[in-house]
JSON list of C-alpha atoms in Angstrom, two decimals:
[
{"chain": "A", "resi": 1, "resn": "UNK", "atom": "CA", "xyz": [80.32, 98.10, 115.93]},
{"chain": "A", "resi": 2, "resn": "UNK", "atom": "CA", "xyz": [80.92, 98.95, 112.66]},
{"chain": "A", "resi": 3, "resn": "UNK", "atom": "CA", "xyz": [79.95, 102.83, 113.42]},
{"chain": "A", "resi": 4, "resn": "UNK", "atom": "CA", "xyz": [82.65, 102.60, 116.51]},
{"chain": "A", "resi": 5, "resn": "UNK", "atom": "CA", "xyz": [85.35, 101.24, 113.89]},
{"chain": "A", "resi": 6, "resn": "UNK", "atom": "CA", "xyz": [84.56, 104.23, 111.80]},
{"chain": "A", "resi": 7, "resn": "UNK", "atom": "CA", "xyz": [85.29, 106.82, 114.03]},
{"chain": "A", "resi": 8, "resn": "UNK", "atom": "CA", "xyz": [88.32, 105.37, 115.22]},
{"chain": "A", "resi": 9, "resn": "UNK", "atom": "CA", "xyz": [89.52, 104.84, 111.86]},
{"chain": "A", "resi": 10, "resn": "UNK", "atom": "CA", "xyz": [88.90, 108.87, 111.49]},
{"chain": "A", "resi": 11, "resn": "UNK", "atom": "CA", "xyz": [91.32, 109.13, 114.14]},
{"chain": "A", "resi": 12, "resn": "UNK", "atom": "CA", "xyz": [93.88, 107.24, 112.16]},
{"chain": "A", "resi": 13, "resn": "UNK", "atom": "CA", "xyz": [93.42, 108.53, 109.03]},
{"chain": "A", "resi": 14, "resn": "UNK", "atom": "CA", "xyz": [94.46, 111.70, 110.95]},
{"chain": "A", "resi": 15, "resn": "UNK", "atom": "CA", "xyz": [97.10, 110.70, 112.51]},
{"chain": "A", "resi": 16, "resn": "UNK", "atom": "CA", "xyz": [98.57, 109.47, 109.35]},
{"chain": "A", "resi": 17, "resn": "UNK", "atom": "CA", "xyz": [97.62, 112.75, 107.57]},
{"chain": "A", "resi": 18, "resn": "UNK", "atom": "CA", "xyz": [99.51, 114.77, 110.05]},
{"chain": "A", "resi": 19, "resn": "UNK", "atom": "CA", "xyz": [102.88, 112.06, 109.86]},
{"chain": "A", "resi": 20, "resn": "UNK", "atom": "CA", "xyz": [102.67, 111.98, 105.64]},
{"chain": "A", "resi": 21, "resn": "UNK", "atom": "CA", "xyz": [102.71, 116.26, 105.99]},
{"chain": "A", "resi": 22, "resn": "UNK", "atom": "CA", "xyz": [105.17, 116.58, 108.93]},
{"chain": "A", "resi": 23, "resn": "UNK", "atom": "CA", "xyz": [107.61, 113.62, 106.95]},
{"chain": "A", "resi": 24, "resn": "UNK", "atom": "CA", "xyz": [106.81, 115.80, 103.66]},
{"chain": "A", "resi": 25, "resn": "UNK", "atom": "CA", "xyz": [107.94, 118.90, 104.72]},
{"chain": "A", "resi": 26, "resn": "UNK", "atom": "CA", "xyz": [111.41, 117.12, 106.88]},
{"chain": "A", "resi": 27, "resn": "UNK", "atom": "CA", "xyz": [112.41, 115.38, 103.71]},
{"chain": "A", "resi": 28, "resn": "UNK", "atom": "CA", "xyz": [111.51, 118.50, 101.47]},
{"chain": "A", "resi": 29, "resn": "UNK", "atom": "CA", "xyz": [113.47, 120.22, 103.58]},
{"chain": "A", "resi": 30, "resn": "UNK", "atom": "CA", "xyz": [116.45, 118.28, 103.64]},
{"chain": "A", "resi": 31, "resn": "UNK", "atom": "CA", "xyz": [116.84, 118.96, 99.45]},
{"chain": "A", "resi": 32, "resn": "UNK", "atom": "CA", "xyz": [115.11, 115.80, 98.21]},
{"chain": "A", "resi": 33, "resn": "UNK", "atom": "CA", "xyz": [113.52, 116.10, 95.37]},
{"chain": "A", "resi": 34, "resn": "UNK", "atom": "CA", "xyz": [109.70, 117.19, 95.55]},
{"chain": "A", "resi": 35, "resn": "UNK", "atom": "CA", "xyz": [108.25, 113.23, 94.24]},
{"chain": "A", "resi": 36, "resn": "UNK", "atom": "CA", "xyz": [110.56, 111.51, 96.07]},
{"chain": "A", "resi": 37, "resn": "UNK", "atom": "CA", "xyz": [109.59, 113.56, 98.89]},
{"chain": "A", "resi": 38, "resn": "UNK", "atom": "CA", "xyz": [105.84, 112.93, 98.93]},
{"chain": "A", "resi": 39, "resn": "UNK", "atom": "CA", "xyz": [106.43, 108.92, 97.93]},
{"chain": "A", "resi": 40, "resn": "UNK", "atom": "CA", "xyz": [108.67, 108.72, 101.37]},
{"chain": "A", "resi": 41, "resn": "UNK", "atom": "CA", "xyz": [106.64, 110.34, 103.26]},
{"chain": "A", "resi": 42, "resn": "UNK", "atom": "CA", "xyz": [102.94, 108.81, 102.06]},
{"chain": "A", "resi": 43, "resn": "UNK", "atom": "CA", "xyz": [105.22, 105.77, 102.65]},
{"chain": "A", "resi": 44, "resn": "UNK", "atom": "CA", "xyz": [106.45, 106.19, 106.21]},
{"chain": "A", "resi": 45, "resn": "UNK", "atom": "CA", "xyz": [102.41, 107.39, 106.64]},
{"chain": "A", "resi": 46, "resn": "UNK", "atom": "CA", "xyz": [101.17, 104.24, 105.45]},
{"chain": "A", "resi": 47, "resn": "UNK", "atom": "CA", "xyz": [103.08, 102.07, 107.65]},
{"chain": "A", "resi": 48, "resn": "UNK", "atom": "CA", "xyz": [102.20, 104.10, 110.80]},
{"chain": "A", "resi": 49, "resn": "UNK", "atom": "CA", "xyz": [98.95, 103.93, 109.73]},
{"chain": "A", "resi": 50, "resn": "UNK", "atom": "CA", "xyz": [98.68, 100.58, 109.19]},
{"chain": "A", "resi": 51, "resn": "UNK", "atom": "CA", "xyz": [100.34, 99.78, 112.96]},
{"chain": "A", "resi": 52, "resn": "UNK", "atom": "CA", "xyz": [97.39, 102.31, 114.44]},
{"chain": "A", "resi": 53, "resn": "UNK", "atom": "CA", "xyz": [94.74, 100.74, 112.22]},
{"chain": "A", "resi": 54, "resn": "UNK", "atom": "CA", "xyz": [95.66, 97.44, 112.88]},
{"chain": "A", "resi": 55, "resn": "UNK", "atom": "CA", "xyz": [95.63, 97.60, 116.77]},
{"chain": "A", "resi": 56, "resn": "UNK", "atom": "CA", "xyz": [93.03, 100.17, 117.52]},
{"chain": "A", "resi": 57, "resn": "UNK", "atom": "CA", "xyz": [90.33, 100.13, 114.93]},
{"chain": "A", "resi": 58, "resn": "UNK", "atom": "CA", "xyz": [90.83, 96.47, 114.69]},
{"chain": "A", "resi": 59, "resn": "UNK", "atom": "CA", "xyz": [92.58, 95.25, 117.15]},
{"chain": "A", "resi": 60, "resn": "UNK", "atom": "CA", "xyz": [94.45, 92.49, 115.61]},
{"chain": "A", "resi": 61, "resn": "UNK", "atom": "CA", "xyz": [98.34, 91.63, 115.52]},
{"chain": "A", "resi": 62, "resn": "UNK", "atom": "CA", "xyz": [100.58, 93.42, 113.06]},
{"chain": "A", "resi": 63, "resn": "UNK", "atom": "CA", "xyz": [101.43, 90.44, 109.77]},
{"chain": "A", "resi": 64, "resn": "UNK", "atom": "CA", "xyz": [103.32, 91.31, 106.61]},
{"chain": "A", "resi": 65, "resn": "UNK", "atom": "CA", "xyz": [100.10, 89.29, 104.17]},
{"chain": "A", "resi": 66, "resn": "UNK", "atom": "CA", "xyz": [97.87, 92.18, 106.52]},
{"chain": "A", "resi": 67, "resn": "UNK", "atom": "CA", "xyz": [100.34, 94.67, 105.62]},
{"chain": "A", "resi": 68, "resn": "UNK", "atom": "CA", "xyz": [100.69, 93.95, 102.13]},
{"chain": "A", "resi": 69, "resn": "UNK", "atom": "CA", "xyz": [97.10, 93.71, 102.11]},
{"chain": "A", "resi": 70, "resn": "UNK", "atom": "CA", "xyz": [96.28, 96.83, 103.28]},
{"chain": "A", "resi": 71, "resn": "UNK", "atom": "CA", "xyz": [99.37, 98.63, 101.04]},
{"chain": "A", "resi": 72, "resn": "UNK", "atom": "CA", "xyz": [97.72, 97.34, 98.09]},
{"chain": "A", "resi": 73, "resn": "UNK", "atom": "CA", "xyz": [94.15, 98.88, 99.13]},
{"chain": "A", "resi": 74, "resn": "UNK", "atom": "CA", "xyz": [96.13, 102.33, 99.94]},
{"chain": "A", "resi": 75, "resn": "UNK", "atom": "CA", "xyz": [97.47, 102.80, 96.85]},
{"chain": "A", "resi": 76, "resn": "UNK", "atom": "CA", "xyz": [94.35, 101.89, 95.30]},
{"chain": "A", "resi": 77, "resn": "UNK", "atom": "CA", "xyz": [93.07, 104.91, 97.37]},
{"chain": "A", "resi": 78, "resn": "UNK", "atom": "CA", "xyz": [95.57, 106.85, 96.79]},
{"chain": "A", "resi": 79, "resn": "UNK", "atom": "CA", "xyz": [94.77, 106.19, 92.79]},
{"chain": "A", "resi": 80, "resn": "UNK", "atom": "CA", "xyz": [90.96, 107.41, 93.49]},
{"chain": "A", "resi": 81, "resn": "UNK", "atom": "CA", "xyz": [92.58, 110.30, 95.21]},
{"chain": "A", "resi": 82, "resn": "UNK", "atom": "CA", "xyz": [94.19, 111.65, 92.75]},
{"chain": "A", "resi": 83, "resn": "UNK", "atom": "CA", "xyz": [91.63, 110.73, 90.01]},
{"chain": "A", "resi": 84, "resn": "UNK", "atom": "CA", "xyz": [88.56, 112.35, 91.67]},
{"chain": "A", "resi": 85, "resn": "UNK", "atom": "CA", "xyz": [90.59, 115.78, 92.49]},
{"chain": "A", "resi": 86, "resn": "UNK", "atom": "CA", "xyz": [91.86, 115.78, 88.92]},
{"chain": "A", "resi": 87, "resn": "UNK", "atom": "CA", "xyz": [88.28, 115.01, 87.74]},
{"chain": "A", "resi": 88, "resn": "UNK", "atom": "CA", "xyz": [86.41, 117.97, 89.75]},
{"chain": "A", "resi": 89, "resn": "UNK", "atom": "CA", "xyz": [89.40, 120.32, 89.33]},
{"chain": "A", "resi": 90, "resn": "UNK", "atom": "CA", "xyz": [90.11, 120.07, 85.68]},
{"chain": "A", "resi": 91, "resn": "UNK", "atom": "CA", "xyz": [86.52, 118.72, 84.45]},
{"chain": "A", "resi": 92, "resn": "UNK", "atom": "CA", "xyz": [84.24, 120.09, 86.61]},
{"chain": "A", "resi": 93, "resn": "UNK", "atom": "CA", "xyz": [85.58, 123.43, 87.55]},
{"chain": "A", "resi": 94, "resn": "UNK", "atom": "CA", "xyz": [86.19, 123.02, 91.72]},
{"chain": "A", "resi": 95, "resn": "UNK", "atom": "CA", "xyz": [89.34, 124.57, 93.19]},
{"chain": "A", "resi": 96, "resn": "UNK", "atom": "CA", "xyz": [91.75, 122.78, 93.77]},
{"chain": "A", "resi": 97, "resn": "UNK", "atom": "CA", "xyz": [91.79, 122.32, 97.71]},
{"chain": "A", "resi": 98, "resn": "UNK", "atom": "CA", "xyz": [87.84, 121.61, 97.45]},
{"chain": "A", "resi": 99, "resn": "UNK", "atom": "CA", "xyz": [88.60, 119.06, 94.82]},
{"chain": "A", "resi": 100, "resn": "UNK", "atom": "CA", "xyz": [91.37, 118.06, 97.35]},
{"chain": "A", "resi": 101, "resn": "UNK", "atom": "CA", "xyz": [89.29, 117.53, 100.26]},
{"chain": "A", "resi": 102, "resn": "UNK", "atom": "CA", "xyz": [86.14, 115.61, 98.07]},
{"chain": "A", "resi": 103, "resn": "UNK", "atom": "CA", "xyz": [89.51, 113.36, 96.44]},
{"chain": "A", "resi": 104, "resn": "UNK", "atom": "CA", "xyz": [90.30, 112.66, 100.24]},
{"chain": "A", "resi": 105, "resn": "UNK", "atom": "CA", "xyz": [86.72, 111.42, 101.54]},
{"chain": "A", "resi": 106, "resn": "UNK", "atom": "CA", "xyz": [86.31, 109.50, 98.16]},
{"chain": "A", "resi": 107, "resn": "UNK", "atom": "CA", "xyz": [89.63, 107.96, 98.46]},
{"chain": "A", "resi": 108, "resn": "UNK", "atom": "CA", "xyz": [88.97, 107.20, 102.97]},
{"chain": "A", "resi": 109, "resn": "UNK", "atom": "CA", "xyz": [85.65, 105.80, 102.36]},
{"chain": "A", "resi": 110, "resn": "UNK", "atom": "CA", "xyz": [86.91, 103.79, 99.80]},
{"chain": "A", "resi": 111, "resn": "UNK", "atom": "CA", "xyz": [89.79, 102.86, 102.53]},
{"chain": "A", "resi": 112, "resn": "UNK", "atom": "CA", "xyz": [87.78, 101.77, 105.09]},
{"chain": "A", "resi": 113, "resn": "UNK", "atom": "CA", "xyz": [85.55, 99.55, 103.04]},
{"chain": "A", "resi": 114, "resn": "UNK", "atom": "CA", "xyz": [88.23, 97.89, 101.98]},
{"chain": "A", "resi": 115, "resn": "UNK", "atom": "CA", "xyz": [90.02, 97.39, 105.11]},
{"chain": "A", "resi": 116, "resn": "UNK", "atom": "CA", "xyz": [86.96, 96.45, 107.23]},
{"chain": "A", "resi": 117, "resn": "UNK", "atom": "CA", "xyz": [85.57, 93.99, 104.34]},
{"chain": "A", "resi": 118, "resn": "UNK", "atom": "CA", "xyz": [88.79, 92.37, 102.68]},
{"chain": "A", "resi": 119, "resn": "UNK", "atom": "CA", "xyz": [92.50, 93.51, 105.00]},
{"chain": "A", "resi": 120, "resn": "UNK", "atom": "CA", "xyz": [90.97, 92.87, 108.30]},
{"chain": "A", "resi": 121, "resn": "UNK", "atom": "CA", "xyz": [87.72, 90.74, 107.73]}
]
């Protein structure tokens, strides 16, 4: 079960990968500024992401304490994110992009945890 919830929640993260880019480069492009760009956009990913996560990986109703819930974990993820890439890139001598993608599965499987054991328990 837990395996089964995993995958799906691959599918999600996806899925909100490819809105939080597609949103990034739409806002980017209509001259707002570069921040404010990625915060709208990993914004407008999180709350599609929530809506997937909360009806297909664990199929349960869509509630503002969930969503709050789950915002709160994200941004936590988001912190480990950005800490681990910074960590590998500037400390430990990784490219950027591979410190990237190590930043990402730190920060999903941190995600998951925390919205299979606390958001959606």
């Amino acid at each position: 079960m837990i395996l089964s919830k995993a995958v799906r929640y691959v599918f999600t993260g996806g899925l909100a990968a490819f809105v939080d880019l597609t949103m990034f480069r739409c806002v980017l492009a209509l001259g707002v500024p570069l921040g404010l760009s990625a915060t709208s956009s990993w914004l407008i990913a999180a709350a599609v992401n929530y809506s997937v996560t909360s009806r297909y990986v664990f199929n349960q109703a869509i509630s503002r304490k969930r969503a709050s819930l789950f915002l709160i974990g994200a941004l936590v993820g988001l912190s480990i994110n950005v800490c681990v890439t910074l960590i590998l890139a500037q400390q430990v001598g990784l490219s950027p992009l591979c410190a990237k993608f190590f930043g990402i599965g730190t920060a999903f499987s941190f995600n998951f945890l925390i919205n299979l054991l606390w958001v959606f328990r």
